[in-house]
Coordinates of C-alpha atoms in Angstrom, one line a residue:
M23 CA 44.8 -6.6 -17.0
R24 CA 44.0 -6.9 -20.4
R25 CA 41.3 -4.4 -22.0
R26 CA 39.1 -5.3 -24.7
I27 CA 37.2 -3.0 -27.1
G28 CA 34.3 -0.9 -25.1
Q29 CA 35.4 -2.0 -21.5
S30 CA 35.8 0.1 -18.8
L31 CA 36.4 0.0 -14.9
R32 CA 34.1 1.4 -12.4
I33 CA 35.2 1.8 -8.5
G34 CA 32.5 2.0 -6.1
L35 CA 33.7 4.2 -2.8
A36 CA 31.8 4.1 0.3
A37 CA 32.9 5.4 3.8
H38 CA 33.5 1.6 4.5
G39 CA 35.2 0.3 1.2
A40 CA 35.8 0.1 -2.1
A41 CA 34.8 -2.2 -5.0
L42 CA 36.2 -2.7 -8.5
V43 CA 33.7 -3.9 -11.4
R44 CA 34.5 -4.3 -15.3
A45 CA 31.8 -2.9 -17.5
S46 CA 31.5 -3.2 -21.3
R47 CA 29.4 -1.3 -23.5
M48 CA 29.3 -4.1 -26.0
L49 CA 26.0 -5.8 -26.4
G50 CA 25.6 -8.3 -23.8
G51 CA 28.4 -7.6 -21.8
E52 CA 27.5 -8.1 -18.5
P53 CA 29.3 -6.3 -15.7
L54 CA 31.7 -8.4 -13.5
A55 CA 33.0 -7.6 -9.9
L56 CA 36.7 -8.0 -9.7
A57 CA 37.6 -7.2 -6.1
E58 CA 36.5 -5.7 -2.7
R59 CA 38.3 -4.0 0.3
H60 CA 36.8 -2.8 3.6
A61 CA 38.5 -0.3 4.9
D62 CA 38.0 3.4 6.6
L63 CA 37.8 5.7 3.6
T64 CA 37.6 8.8 5.7
A65 CA 40.8 8.4 7.4
P66 CA 43.6 10.6 6.0
D67 CA 45.1 8.7 2.6
G68 CA 42.2 6.5 2.9
I69 CA 41.1 6.4 -0.5
V70 CA 44.6 6.1 -2.1
N71 CA 45.5 2.9 0.6
A72 CA 42.4 1.5 -0.4
L73 CA 42.6 1.6 -4.0
G74 CA 46.2 0.4 -3.6
A75 CA 45.1 -2.7 -2.2
L76 CA 42.2 -3.1 -4.7
F77 CA 44.6 -3.1 -7.7
A78 CA 46.2 -6.7 -7.3
D79 CA 48.9 -7.4 -9.8
D80 CA 46.6 -9.1 -12.0
L81 CA 44.3 -6.0 -11.7
A82 CA 46.7 -3.2 -12.6
P83 CA 44.3 -0.5 -14.2
A84 CA 47.0 1.0 -16.4
G85 CA 45.4 2.7 -19.7
W86 CA 41.8 1.9 -18.6
P87 CA 39.0 4.5 -18.3
V88 CA 37.8 4.4 -14.9
T89 CA 34.3 5.8 -13.4
V90 CA 34.1 6.4 -9.9
V91 CA 30.8 6.1 -8.2
L92 CA 30.5 7.7 -4.8
A93 CA 28.0 6.6 -2.0
D94 CA 25.7 9.4 -1.3
E95 CA 27.2 9.4 2.5
L96 CA 30.5 11.1 1.1
V97 CA 28.5 13.8 -0.8
R98 CA 25.9 16.6 -0.4
L99 CA 22.9 16.8 -2.7
W100 CA 20.4 19.5 -2.8
Q101 CA 17.6 21.3 -4.9
V102 CA 18.4 24.7 -5.9
A103 CA 15.6 27.0 -6.7
P104 CA 17.2 29.9 -9.3
P105 CA 16.7 33.3 -8.2
P106 CA 14.0 35.5 -10.2
G107 CA 15.5 37.3 -13.0
A108 CA 18.6 35.1 -13.2
S109 CA 20.5 35.3 -16.4
R110 CA 24.0 34.6 -15.3
M111 CA 25.9 31.6 -14.2
G112 CA 27.0 33.5 -11.4
D113 CA 23.7 34.0 -10.2
L114 CA 22.9 30.4 -10.2
E115 CA 26.4 29.5 -8.4
A116 CA 25.4 32.2 -5.5
A117 CA 22.0 30.5 -5.2
A118 CA 23.7 27.0 -4.8
A119 CA 26.1 28.3 -2.7
L120 CA 23.5 29.9 -0.2
R121 CA 21.1 26.9 -0.1
F122 CA 24.2 24.8 0.7
Q123 CA 25.0 27.0 3.7
H124 CA 21.6 26.8 4.7
L125 CA 21.1 23.1 4.3
F126 CA 24.5 22.0 5.8
G127 CA 26.4 24.7 7.3
G128 CA 29.8 26.3 6.3
T129 CA 30.6 27.3 3.1
L130 CA 31.7 25.4 -0.3
G131 CA 35.3 26.2 0.2
D132 CA 36.5 22.7 0.7
W133 CA 33.9 21.2 -1.8
R134 CA 33.6 20.8 -5.6
L135 CA 30.5 21.8 -6.8
S136 CA 28.6 20.7 -9.9
A137 CA 24.9 21.3 -11.1
D138 CA 22.3 20.7 -13.7
W139 CA 22.3 24.4 -14.0
D140 CA 18.8 25.5 -14.8
A141 CA 17.8 29.4 -15.0
A142 CA 14.1 28.7 -15.5
R143 CA 13.5 25.6 -13.1
P144 CA 14.7 24.1 -10.0
F145 CA 17.9 22.0 -10.4
L146 CA 19.8 19.4 -8.6
A147 CA 23.3 20.3 -7.3
A148 CA 25.9 18.1 -5.9
A149 CA 29.0 18.8 -3.8
V150 CA 32.2 16.6 -3.6
P151 CA 34.9 16.8 -1.0
A152 CA 37.9 18.5 -2.6
P153 CA 40.3 16.4 -0.6
L154 CA 38.4 13.1 -1.7
L155 CA 39.1 14.5 -5.5
A156 CA 42.4 15.2 -4.8
Q157 CA 43.1 11.6 -3.5
L158 CA 41.5 9.9 -6.6
E159 CA 43.5 12.1 -8.9
T160 CA 46.9 11.0 -6.8
A161 CA 45.7 7.5 -7.3
A162 CA 45.2 8.0 -11.0
R163 CA 48.4 9.2 -11.4
S164 CA 49.9 6.5 -9.4
H165 CA 48.2 3.6 -11.3
R166 CA 48.3 5.5 -14.4
F167 CA 44.2 5.1 -15.1
H168 CA 42.2 7.7 -16.9
L169 CA 39.7 9.1 -14.4
V170 CA 36.6 10.2 -16.9
E171 CA 34.0 10.8 -14.2
V172 CA 33.4 11.3 -10.4
V173 CA 29.6 11.1 -9.7
P174 CA 27.5 10.3 -6.7
Q175 CA 25.3 7.1 -6.7
F176 CA 22.0 8.9 -6.6
V177 CA 22.9 11.1 -9.8
A178 CA 24.4 8.1 -11.6
A179 CA 21.0 6.2 -11.0
M180 CA 19.0 9.2 -12.3
N181 CA 21.3 9.4 -15.5
A182 CA 20.9 5.7 -16.2
W183 CA 17.1 5.5 -16.0
R184 CA 16.4 9.1 -17.2
R185 CA 15.0 7.6 -20.5
E186 CA 12.4 5.3 -18.4
R187 CA 11.3 8.3 -16.2
R188 CA 7.9 9.3 -16.8
S189 CA 6.9 12.8 -16.5
G190 CA 5.5 13.8 -13.2
A191 CA 6.7 10.5 -11.3
W192 CA 8.9 10.6 -8.3
F193 CA 12.4 9.0 -8.7
G194 CA 14.2 7.0 -5.6
L195 CA 17.2 4.5 -5.3
V196 CA 17.7 2.1 -2.8
Q197 CA 21.0 1.0 -1.6
G198 CA 22.6 0.2 1.9
G199 CA 19.3 0.0 3.6
V200 CA 18.5 3.5 2.6
L201 CA 15.9 5.1 0.1
S202 CA 16.6 8.2 -1.5
L203 CA 13.8 10.2 -3.3
A204 CA 13.5 12.8 -5.9
A205 CA 10.3 14.5 -5.4
Y206 CA 8.9 16.3 -8.6
E207 CA 6.2 18.6 -9.0
G208 CA 5.1 18.6 -12.8
R209 CA 8.6 18.6 -14.4
S210 CA 10.4 20.7 -11.7
L211 CA 12.4 19.0 -9.1
A212 CA 11.1 20.0 -5.7
A213 CA 13.5 18.2 -3.3
V214 CA 15.9 15.3 -2.8
R215 CA 15.0 13.6 0.4
T216 CA 16.7 10.6 1.9
A217 CA 15.6 8.1 4.7
V218 CA 16.8 4.8 6.4
I219 CA 14.5 2.1 5.5
P220 CA 13.3 0.2 8.7
E221 CA 13.4 -3.6 8.7
G222 CA 10.5 -5.3 7.3
A223 CA 9.2 -2.4 5.8
D224 CA 6.3 -2.9 3.4
R225 CA 3.9 -1.5 0.9
E226 CA 2.2 0.1 3.8
W227 CA 5.5 1.8 5.2
L228 CA 6.1 3.2 1.8
E229 CA 2.9 4.6 0.9
A230 CA 3.2 6.5 4.2
H231 CA 6.5 7.5 3.9
V232 CA 5.8 9.2 0.6
A233 CA 2.6 10.8 2.0
R234 CA 4.8 12.3 4.8
E235 CA 7.8 13.4 2.5
A236 CA 5.1 15.1 0.2
L237 CA 3.7 17.0 3.2
R238 CA 7.2 18.2 4.2
V239 CA 8.3 19.1 0.9
G240 CA 4.6 20.8 0.0
V241 CA 3.5 19.3 -3.2
G242 CA 1.1 16.6 -3.9
R243 CA 1.5 12.9 -3.7
P244 CA 2.9 11.6 -6.9
E245 CA 0.7 9.4 -9.3
R246 CA 4.0 7.1 -9.7
L247 CA 6.9 6.2 -7.9
Q248 CA 9.9 4.7 -10.0
L249 CA 12.6 2.8 -7.9
C250 CA 15.7 1.2 -8.7
G251 CA 18.7 -0.6 -6.9
A252 CA 17.7 -3.4 -4.3
A253 CA 14.1 -2.2 -3.6
P254 CA 11.6 -4.7 -2.0
S255 CA 9.7 -6.8 -4.5
G256 CA 6.6 -6.3 -2.6
W257 CA 6.6 -2.7 -3.0
A258 CA 5.6 -3.1 -6.4
S259 CA 1.9 -2.5 -7.8
S260 CA -0.1 -0.7 -10.1
V261 CA -2.1 1.1 -7.6
G262 CA -1.6 1.5 -4.0
R263 CA -3.8 2.5 -1.2
L264 CA -2.8 6.0 -1.3
K265 CA -3.4 6.0 -4.8
F266 CA 0.0 6.0 -6.5
A267 CA 1.9 3.1 -8.6
C268 CA 5.2 1.8 -7.9
T269 CA 7.5 0.6 -10.7
L270 CA 10.7 -1.0 -10.1
F271 CA 13.6 -0.6 -12.6
E272 CA 15.2 -3.5 -10.3
S273 CA 14.6 -5.2 -7.0
D274 CA 16.0 -7.2 -4.3
A275 CA 14.9 -10.0 -6.0
S276 CA 16.2 -9.2 -9.8
E277 CA 19.1 -11.0 -11.3
T278 CA 21.3 -7.7 -11.3
Q279 CA 21.2 -7.7 -7.7
Q280 CA 21.4 -11.4 -6.8
G281 CA 25.1 -12.5 -5.5
W282 CA 26.5 -8.6 -5.7
T283 CA 27.8 -7.3 -2.6
E284 CA 26.4 -3.8 -1.3
L285 CA 29.8 -2.1 -2.6
A286 CA 29.7 -4.0 -6.0
R287 CA 26.3 -2.9 -6.3
L288 CA 27.3 0.7 -5.8
A289 CA 30.3 0.3 -8.2
R290 CA 28.1 -0.8 -11.0
T291 CA 25.3 1.7 -10.7
G292 CA 24.7 3.6 -13.7
S293 CA 26.9 0.9 -16.0
A294 CA 25.0 0.3 -19.8
A295 CA 24.4 -3.4 -18.8

């Protein structure tokens, strides 16, 4: 596959399959869905086999820079409060490990940890299974592509819309019938919460859900909720019954969502275009 200046590949991986998307940093370069395969990626060598099937002869990725976006079902995301007086990276890593054990059970032994380390305020941590990363590295060597980034979808979405986010607003992603929320108290991350969206969920459901999550987390309801992904267009408003606005960076009716499969949308999350 011939590569032009500024082009790269993005692979979306979920438990049930993988998708390949071509992206471009050049102005006007729209992402293009190239291929998709459905398989059980949680099986031994499932990722290696799925990527082998994904790369047909005319889609050989040799020499291409590749970003892999992982569905949140494959990773662990959590909020970490730095311990009082933390001054070393070891203090923050220990706090992240303890919080992981409390939330998910077990240790980080078989997981690869990364985080927005901050000794002054709560930060977001993510863990990816080490065997999953090993399979990606094996595929990169086998197909001779450059694995430049492996990122959870929610983190990719947060990074993509970072400049648009308002102070104090909550941020959310709708993907695959799931709503993931980053709840903030002022500038500090209070929690990351996920919930399945019931069929036919309207604005009233959204307001009730946000109110419940605020109570669970122990923070006030946000003045604004900013959402990306395939969010229902009916959720948008300037002010709701519970007095928070909802801004949609994307919606289920937007051009960036129409005609794209769930796996392809996963792969393009965080792309410049």
